[in-house]
XYZ file of C-alpha atoms in Angstrom:
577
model
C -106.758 -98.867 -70.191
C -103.609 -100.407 -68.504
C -105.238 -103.898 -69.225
C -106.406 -103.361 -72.717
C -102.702 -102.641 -73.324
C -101.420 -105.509 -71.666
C -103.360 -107.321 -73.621
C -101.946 -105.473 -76.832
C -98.466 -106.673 -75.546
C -99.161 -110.113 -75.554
C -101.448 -110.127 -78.896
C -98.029 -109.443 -80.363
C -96.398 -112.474 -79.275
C -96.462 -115.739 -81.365
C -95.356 -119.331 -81.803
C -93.956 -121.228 -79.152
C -93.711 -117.632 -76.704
C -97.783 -117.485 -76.811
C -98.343 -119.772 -74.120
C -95.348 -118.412 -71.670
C -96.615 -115.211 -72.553
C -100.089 -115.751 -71.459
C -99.127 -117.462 -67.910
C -97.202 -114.349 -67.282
C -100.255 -112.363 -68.271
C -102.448 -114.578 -66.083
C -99.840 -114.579 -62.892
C -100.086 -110.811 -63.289
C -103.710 -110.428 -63.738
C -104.286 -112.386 -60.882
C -101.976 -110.818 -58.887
C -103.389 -107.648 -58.959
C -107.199 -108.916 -58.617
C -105.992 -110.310 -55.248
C -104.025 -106.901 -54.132
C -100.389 -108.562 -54.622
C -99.505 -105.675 -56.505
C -97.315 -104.074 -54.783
C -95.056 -101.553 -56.782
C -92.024 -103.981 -56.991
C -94.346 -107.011 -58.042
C -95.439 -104.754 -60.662
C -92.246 -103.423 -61.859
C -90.597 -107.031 -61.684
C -93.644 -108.686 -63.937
C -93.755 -105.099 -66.516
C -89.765 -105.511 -66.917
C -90.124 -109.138 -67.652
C -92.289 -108.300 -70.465
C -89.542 -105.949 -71.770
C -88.304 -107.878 -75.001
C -86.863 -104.866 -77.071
C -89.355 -104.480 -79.711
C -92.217 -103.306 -77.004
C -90.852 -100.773 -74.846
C -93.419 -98.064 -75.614
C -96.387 -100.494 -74.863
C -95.109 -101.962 -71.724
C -94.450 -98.172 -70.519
C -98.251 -97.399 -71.423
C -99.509 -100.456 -69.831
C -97.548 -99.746 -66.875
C -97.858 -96.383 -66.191
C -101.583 -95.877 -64.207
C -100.568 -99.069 -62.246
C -97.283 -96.730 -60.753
C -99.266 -93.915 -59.461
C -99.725 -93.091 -56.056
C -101.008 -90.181 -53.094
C -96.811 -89.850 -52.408
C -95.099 -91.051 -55.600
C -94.216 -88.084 -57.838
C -93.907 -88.919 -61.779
C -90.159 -87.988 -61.548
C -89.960 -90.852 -59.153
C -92.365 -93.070 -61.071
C -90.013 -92.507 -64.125
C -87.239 -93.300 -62.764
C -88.555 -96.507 -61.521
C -89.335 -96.984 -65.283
C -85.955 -96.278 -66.397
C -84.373 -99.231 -63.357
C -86.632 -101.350 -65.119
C -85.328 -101.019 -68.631
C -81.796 -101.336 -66.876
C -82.342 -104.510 -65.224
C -84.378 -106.392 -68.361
C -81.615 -105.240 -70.320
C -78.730 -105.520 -67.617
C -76.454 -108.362 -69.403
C -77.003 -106.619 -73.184
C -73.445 -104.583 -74.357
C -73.610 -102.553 -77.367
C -70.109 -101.822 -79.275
C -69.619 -99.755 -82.043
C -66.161 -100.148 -83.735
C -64.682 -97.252 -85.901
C -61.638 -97.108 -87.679
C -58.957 -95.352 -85.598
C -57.878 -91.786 -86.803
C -53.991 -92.931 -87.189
C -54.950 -95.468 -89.765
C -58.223 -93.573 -91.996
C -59.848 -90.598 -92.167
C -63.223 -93.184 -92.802
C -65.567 -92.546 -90.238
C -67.904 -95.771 -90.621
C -68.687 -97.692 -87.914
C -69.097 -101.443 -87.043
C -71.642 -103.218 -84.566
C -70.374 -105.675 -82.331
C -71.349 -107.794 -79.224
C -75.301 -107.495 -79.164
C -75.703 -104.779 -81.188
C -74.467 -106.898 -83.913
C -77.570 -108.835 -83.887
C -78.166 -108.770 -87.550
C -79.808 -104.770 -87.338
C -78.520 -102.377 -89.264
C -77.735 -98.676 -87.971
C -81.541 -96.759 -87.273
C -82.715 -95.109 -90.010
C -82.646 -91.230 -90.811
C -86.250 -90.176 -91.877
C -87.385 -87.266 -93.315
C -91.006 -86.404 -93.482
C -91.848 -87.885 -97.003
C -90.234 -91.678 -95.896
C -92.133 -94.461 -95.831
C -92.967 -96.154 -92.408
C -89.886 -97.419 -91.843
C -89.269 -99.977 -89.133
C -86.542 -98.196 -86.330
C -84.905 -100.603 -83.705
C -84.256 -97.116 -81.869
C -87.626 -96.491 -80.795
C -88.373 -99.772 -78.253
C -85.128 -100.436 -77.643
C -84.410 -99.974 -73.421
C -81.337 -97.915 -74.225
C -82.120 -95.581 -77.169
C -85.963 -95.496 -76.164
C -86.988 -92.015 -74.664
C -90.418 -90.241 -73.683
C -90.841 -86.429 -73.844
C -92.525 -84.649 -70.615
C -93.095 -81.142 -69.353
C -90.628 -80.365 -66.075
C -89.603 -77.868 -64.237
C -85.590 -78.036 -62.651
C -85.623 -78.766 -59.034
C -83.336 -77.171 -56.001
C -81.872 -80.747 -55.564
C -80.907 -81.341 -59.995
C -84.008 -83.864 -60.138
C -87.001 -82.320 -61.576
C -90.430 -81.767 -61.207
C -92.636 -83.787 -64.101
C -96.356 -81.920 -64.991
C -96.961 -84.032 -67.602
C -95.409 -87.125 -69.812
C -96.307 -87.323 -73.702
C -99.623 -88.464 -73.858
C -101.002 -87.542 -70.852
C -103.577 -85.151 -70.623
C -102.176 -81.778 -69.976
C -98.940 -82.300 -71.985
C -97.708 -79.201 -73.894
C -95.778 -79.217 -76.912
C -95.784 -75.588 -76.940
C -93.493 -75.281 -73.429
C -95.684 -73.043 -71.816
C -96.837 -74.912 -68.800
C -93.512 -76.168 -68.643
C -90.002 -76.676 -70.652
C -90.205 -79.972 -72.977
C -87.702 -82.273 -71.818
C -86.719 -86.133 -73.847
C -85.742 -88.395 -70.888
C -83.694 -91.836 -71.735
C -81.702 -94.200 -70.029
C -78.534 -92.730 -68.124
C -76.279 -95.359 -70.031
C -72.928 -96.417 -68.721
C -69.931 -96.067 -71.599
C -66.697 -97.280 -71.990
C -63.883 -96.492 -74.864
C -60.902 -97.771 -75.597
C -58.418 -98.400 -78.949
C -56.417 -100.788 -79.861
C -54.221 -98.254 -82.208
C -56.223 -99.677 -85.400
C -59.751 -99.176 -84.018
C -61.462 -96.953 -81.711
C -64.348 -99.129 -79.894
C -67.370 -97.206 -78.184
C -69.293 -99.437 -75.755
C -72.473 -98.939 -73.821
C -74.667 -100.755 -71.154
C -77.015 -100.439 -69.078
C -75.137 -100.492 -65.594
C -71.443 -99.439 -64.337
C -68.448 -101.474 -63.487
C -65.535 -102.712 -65.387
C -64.604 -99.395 -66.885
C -67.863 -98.480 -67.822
C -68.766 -95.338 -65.895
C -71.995 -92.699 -66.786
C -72.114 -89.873 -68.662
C -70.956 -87.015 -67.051
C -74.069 -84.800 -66.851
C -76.018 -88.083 -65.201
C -73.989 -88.142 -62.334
C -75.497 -86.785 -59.596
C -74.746 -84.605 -57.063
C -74.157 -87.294 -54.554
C -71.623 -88.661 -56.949
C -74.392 -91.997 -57.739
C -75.314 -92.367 -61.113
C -78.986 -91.238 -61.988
C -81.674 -93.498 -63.691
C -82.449 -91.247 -66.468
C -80.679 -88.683 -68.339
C -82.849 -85.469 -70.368
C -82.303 -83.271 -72.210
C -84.510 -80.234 -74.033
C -86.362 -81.313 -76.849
C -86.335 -77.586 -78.473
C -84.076 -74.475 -78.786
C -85.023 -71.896 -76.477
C -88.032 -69.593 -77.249
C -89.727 -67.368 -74.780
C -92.513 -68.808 -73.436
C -96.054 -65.634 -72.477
C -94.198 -64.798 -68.991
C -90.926 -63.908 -70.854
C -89.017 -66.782 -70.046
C -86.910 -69.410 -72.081
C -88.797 -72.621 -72.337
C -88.015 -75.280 -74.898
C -91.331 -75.829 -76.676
C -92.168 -76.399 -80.796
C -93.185 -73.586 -82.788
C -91.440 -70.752 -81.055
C -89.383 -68.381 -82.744
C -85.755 -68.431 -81.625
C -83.930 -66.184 -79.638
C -80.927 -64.485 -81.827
C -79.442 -61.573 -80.829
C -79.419 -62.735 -77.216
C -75.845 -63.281 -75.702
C -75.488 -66.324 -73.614
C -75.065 -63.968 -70.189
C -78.334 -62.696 -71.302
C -79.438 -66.155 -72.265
C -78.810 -67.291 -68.919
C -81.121 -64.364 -67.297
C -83.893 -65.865 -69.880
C -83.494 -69.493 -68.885
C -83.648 -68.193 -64.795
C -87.257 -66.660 -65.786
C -88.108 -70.235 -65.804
C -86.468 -71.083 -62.393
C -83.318 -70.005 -60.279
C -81.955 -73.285 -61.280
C -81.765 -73.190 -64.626
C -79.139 -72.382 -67.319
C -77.736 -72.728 -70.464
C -77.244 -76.040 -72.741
C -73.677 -77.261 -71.822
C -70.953 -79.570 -72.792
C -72.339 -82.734 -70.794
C -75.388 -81.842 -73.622
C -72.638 -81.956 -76.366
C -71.226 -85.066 -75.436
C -74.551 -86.820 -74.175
C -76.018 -85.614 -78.441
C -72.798 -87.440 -79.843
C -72.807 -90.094 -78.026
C -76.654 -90.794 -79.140
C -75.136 -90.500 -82.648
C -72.482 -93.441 -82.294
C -75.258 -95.620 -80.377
C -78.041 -95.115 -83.325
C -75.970 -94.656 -86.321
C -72.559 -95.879 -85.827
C -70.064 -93.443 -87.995
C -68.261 -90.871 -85.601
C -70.196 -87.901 -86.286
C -73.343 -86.516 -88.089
C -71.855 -84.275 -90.827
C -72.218 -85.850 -94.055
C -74.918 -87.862 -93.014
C -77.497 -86.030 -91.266
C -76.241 -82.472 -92.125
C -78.610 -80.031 -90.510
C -78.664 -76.068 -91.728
C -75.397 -75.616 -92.636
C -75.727 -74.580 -96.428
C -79.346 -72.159 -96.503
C -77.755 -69.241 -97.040
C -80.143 -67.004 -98.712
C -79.842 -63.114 -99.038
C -81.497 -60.488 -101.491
C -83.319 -57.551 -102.501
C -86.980 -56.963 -102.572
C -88.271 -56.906 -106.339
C -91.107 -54.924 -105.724
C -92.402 -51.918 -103.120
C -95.677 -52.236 -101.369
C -97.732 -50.571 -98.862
C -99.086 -52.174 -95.482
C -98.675 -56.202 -96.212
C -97.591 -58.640 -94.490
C -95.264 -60.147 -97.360
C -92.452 -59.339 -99.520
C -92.373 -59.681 -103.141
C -89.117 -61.184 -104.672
C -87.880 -62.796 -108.613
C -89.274 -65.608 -108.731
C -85.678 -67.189 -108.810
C -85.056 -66.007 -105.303
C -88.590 -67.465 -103.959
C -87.304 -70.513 -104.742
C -84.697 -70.603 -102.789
C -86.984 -69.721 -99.455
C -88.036 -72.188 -97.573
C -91.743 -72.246 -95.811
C -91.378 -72.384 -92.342
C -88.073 -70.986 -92.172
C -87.319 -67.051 -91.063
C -86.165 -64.763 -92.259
C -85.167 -61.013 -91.454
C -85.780 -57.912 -93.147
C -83.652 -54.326 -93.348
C -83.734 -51.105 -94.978
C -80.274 -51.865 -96.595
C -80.659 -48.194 -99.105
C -77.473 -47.674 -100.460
C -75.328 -49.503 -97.833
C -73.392 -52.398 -99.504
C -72.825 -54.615 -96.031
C -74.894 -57.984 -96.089
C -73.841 -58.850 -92.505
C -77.481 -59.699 -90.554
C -75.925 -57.374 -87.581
C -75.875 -54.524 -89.258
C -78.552 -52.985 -87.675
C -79.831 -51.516 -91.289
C -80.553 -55.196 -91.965
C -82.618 -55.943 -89.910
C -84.798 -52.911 -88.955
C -87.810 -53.338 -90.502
C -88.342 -57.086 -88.225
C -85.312 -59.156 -86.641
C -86.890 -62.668 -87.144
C -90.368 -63.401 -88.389
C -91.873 -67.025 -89.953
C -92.425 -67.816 -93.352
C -96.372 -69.017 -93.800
C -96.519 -69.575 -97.422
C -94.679 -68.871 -100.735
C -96.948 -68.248 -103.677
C -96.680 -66.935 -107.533
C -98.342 -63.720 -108.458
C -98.203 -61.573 -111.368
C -98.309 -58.159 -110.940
C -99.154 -55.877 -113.968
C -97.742 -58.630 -116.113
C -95.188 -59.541 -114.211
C -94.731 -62.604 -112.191
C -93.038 -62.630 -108.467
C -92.694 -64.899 -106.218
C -95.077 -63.412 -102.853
C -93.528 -64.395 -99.511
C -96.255 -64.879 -97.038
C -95.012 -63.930 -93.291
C -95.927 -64.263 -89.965
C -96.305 -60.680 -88.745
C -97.811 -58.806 -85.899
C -98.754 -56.025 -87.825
C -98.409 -54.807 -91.283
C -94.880 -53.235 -93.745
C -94.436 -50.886 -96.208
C -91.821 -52.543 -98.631
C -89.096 -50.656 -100.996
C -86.592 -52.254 -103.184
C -83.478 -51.291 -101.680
C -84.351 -53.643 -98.314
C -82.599 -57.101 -98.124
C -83.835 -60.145 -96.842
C -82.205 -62.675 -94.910
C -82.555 -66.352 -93.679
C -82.364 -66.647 -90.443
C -82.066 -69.933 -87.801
C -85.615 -71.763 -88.308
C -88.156 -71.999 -85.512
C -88.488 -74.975 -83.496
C -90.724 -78.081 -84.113
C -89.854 -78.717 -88.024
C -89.132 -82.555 -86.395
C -92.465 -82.813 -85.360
C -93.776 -83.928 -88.706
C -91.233 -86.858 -88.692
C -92.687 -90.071 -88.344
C -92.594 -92.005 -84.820
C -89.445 -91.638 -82.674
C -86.977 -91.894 -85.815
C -84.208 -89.337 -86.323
C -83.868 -87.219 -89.412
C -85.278 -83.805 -90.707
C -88.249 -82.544 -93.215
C -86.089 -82.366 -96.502
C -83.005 -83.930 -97.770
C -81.074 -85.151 -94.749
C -77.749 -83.905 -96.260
C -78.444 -80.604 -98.607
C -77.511 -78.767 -95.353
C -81.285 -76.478 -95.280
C -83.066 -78.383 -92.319
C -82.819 -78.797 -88.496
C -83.286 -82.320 -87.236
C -84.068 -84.539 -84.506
C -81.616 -86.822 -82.475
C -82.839 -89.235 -79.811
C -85.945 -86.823 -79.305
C -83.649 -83.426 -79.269
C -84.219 -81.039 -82.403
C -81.104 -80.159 -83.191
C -78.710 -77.266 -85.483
C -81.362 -75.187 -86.385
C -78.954 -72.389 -88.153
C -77.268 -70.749 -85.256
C -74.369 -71.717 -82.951
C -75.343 -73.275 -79.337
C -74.561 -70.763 -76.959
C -73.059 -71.883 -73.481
C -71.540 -71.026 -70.193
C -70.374 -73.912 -69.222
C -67.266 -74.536 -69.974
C -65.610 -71.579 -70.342
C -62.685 -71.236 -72.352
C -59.599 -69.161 -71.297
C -57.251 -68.748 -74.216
C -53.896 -67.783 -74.741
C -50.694 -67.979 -76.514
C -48.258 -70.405 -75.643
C -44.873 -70.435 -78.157
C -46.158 -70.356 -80.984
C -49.777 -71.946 -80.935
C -53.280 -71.309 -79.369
C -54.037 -72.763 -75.954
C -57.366 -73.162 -74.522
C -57.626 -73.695 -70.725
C -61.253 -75.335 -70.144
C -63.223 -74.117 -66.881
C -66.287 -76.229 -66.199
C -69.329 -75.163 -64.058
C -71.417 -78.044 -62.064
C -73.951 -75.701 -60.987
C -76.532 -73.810 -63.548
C -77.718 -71.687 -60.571
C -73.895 -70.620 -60.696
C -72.878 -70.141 -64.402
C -71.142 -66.515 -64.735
C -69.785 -64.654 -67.911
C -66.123 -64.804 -66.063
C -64.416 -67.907 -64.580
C -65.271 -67.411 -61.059
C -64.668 -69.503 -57.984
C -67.513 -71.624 -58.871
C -65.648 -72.689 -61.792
C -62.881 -75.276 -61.658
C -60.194 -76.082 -64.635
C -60.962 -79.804 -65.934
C -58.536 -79.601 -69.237
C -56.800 -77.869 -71.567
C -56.051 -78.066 -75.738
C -53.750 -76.934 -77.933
C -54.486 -75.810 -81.929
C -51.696 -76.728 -84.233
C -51.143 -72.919 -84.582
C -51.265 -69.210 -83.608
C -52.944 -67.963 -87.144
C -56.343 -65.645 -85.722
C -59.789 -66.217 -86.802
C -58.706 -69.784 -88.521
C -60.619 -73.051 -89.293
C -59.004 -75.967 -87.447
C -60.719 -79.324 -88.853
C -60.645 -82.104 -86.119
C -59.276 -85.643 -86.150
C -60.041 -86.705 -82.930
C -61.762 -85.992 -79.426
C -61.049 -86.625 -75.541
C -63.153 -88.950 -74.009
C -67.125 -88.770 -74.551
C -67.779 -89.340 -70.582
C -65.682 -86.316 -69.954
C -67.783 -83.187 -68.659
C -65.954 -80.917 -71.447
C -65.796 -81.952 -75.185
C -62.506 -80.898 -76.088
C -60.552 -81.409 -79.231
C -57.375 -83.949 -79.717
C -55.773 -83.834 -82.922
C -56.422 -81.667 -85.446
C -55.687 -82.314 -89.390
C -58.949 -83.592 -90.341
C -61.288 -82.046 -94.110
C -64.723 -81.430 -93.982
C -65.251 -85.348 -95.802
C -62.873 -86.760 -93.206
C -62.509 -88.108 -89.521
C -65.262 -86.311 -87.399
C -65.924 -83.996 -90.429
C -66.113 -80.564 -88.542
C -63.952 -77.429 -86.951
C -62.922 -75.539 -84.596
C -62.293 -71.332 -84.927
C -59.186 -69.746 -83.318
C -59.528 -66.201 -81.597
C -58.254 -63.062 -82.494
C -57.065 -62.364 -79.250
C -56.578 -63.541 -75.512
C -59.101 -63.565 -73.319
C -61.950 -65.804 -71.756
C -64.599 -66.874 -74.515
C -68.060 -68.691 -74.500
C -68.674 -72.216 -76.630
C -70.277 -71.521 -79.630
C -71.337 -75.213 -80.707
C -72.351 -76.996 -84.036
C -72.595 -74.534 -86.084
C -74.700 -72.127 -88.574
C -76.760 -71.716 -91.569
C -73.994 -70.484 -94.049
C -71.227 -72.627 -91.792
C -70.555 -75.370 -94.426
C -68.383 -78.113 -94.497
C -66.792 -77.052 -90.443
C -70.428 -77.810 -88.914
C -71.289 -80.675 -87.097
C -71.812 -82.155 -83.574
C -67.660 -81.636 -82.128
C -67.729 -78.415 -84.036
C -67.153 -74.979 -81.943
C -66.339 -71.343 -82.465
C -63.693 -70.250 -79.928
C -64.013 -66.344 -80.333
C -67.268 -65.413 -78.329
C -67.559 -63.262 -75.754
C -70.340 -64.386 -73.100
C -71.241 -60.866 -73.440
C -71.071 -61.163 -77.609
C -75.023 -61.555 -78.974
C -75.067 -62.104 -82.661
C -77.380 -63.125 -85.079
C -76.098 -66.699 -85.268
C -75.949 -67.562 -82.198
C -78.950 -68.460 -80.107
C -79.168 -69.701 -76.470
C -81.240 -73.111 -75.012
C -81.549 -74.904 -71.722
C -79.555 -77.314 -69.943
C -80.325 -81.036 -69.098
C -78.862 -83.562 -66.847
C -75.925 -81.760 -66.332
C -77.073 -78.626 -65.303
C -76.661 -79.536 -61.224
C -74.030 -82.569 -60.965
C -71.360 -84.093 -59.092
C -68.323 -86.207 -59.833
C -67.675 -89.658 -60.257
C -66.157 -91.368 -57.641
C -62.637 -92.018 -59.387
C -63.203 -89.942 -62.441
């Protein structure tokens, strides 16, 4: 199989490379008839192959010829990931955006060799045509999904990569994880432009992410991240895996008990995520932020009464006005409202009958002349309906993304009606409910007369607490322009993206403007849990910097829903940082 794909690589080449490409083939070939192939002549010839537009095939081709009795596939990978690092070690990619003192415009330009003549990678949705993506062979935005398991030492422990035998999209066997380059970034402004740079090794100002730096304080190969929102997987534990309901009403202490059913080491998605997801943005699509452009469920808020009663179904009957505005495949919850005139999903009238439950199938039927619209759910067991119970959308289920074409980002409907999760560099993404974390953690207070938030960071998942406790040190602090409670704050600009907390700037930005999302205020002092990127009925403040700064890590809500950690979850600091 390995040579049958070699041979794929170099069918592709043409003209005047054909012949240098086959006397690489045939030095290789021979090679390993003679037992020369020793892992770093294989590595050396595979990464000379590397071109850009071939990453996937070179991977394939190369993948059987890496195994061995001693050689894990965490070690294999990252040997696969040094590769793509040194074919691509003198490449810089720049993205220039328009500095937040001079335009609210948040369009980006390409520069150095990202401005090659490509255009920024495309957003998909599930009806596109094949659409050619730069993104998906390129060495630094090319990634490969695999089951793991998190490790004592913050490496992890790889069962099975994509398209291996034994892989599980489900997350049973093991948490899905998208693994990718651990890029080196540098920013900098020139107080009429911001410029976001990226390459493949460190030096020169260009320093990792923070969640790939190891514990050791070296920079790791690879950076992942999970592929899904948490779901519990048959033992009870959170796993990231497609088509798995959610986990609402789960605060993120409790969410971090769930993700240590899995193993002692794990914990809860946290800001090194954040940045690593916007960063992935700029690199692919060039304008500061998604909102606008790839909206996710912001806007699919969608909340009525029953139309009809029935007895033992497994659907509800609505108008057939408010069918339409449903959504198969998304949830929904169901209460016994009666004469209570509250809509708020945690009311626990609301949501009595079933918290969260799939929608199959939405079909017309009349009923003694009459036509409804007949919500088909995914139910354990059977309901008796009445008219006086509301129904509510709820964050979708995981694995919408999978019916996206190839690698490409986008979602399954309009990328910007605000109704659909989406994928980003492999990693579904704002499925309806706020991110829960526990890392940082947010002490805030007020200081004269505006809101301060003191920003606690954890390095350890094994160690992430509802309180800042010893294990947590302060790495930062931000001010919002005022004291008012419960408030909006729109954001204009952000601290560094290699920084281990995403914190805002500036604030005095719109929903249409600058990075085109908010930040809540509190109520009150006290130490609160990130709440990031926002929720189904969240609007015009949603989007990747976006955070609600009133949650208790005690607080579970419908809206807010917990998921693992990647990279970042065990790390250590750079040297200098």
């Amino acid at each position: 199989m390995a040579l049958e794909a070699m041979n794929h690589i170099f069918s592709e080449e043409t003209g005047q490379r054909m012949a240098e490409a086959l006397d690489r083939q045939n030095t290789l070939l021979a090679g390993i008839a003679v037992g020369n192939a020793g892992a770093d002549y294989i590595d050396a010839s595979f990464a000379a192959l590397l071109d850009g537009t071939n990453t996937q095939t070179v991977f394939e081709a190369w993948w059987p010829l890496s195994a061995g009795d001693t050689v894990t596939k965490y070690q294999r990978l990252a040997r696969f990931f040094r590769m793509l690092a040194k074919a691509w070690s003198k490449k810089t990619y720049t993205v220039r955006n328009i500095h937040e003192s001079v335009s609210g415009d948040d369009a980006g330009t390409p520069l150095d060799d990202l401005a090659d003549g490509r255009s920024a990678a495309p957003l998909v949705t599930d009806a596109s045509a094949a659409t050619a993506d730069w993104s998906e062979n390129d060495p630094m935005t090319w990634y490969i999904r695999a089951n793991a398991k998190s490790l004592i030492d913050g490496t992890m422990e790889i069962l099975a990569i994509e398209g291996e035998e034994g892989f599980d999209i489900y997350g049973e066997i093991a948490p899905v994880y998208a693994f990718s380059a651990a890029l080196a970034v540098k920013e900098w402004n020139d107080g009429s432009y911001l410029y976001t740079s990226w390459r493949m090794h460190t030096g020169g100002g260009y320093k990792p992410m923070a969640g790939d730096v190891a514990p050791d304080g070296t920079q790791r190969p690879m950076s992942w991240h999970p592929a899904f929102y948490g779901g519990k997987n048959s033992a009870g534990a959170m796993t990231s895996g497609a088509y798995l309901l959610p986990m609402p009403w789960t605060s993120a202490n409790d969410g971090n008990t769930a993700a240590k059913k899995q193993t002692a080491y794990d914990g809860l998605w946290n800001d090194c995520d954040t940045q690593w997801a916007l960063m992935e943005w700029r690199l692919r699509h060039w304008t500061l932020s998604n909102s606008g452009h790839l909206e996710g469920c912001t806007n699919y808020n969608v909340q009525c009464t029953l139309a009809l009663a029935e007895t033992g179904v497994k659907r509800i009957l609505l108008t057939k006005e408010n069918g339409a505005r449903l959504l198969v495949g998304s949830c929904v919850c169901l209460g016994e409202r009666g004469s209570n005139t509250n809509n708020d999903r945690n009311q626990s009238y609301n949501h009595d009958i079933f918290s969260i439950a799939k929608i199959t199938s939405i079909a017309n039927v009349t009923i003694e002349g009459t036509e409804y619209a007949a919500v088909n759910l995914d139910l354990a067991s059977t309901i008796d309906t009445t008219t006086t119970m509301l129904v509510s959308t709820m964050p979708w289920p995981s694995g919408t993304t999978e019916r996206l074409q190839g690698h490409s980002d986008g979602c399954i409907g309009s990328l910007t009606d605000g109704r659909y999760p989406y994928r980003l560099a492999g990693v579904e993404m704002q499925i309806g409910g706020y991110t829960e974390q526990l890392d940082p953690l947010w002490k805030a207070s007020i200081v004269d007369d505006h809101w301060r938030y003191e920003v606690y960071s954890c390095r350890d998942s094994a160690k992430l607490a509802g309180s800042v406790t010893s294990n947590y040190q302060k790495v930062g602090q931000f001010d919002l322009p005022n004291a008012n409670k419960w408030n909006w704050n729109y954001i204009r600009a952000l601290n560094a993206m290699t920084e281990e907390a995403q914190m805002p700037t500036k604030f005095g930005g719109s929903g249409s403007t600058y990075l085109r999302a908010a930040f809540s205020s509190t109520g009150d002092p006290g130490v609160y849990a990130p709440w990031r990127f926002g929720r189904l009925n969240g609007s015009s403040g949603c989007g990747l910097p976006c955070a609600r700064g009133s949650v208790s890590p005690a607080n579970s809500s419908w809206n807010g829903v917990p998921r693992l950690a990647g990279s970042g979850k065990l790390r250590g600091e750079w040297p200098g940082a």
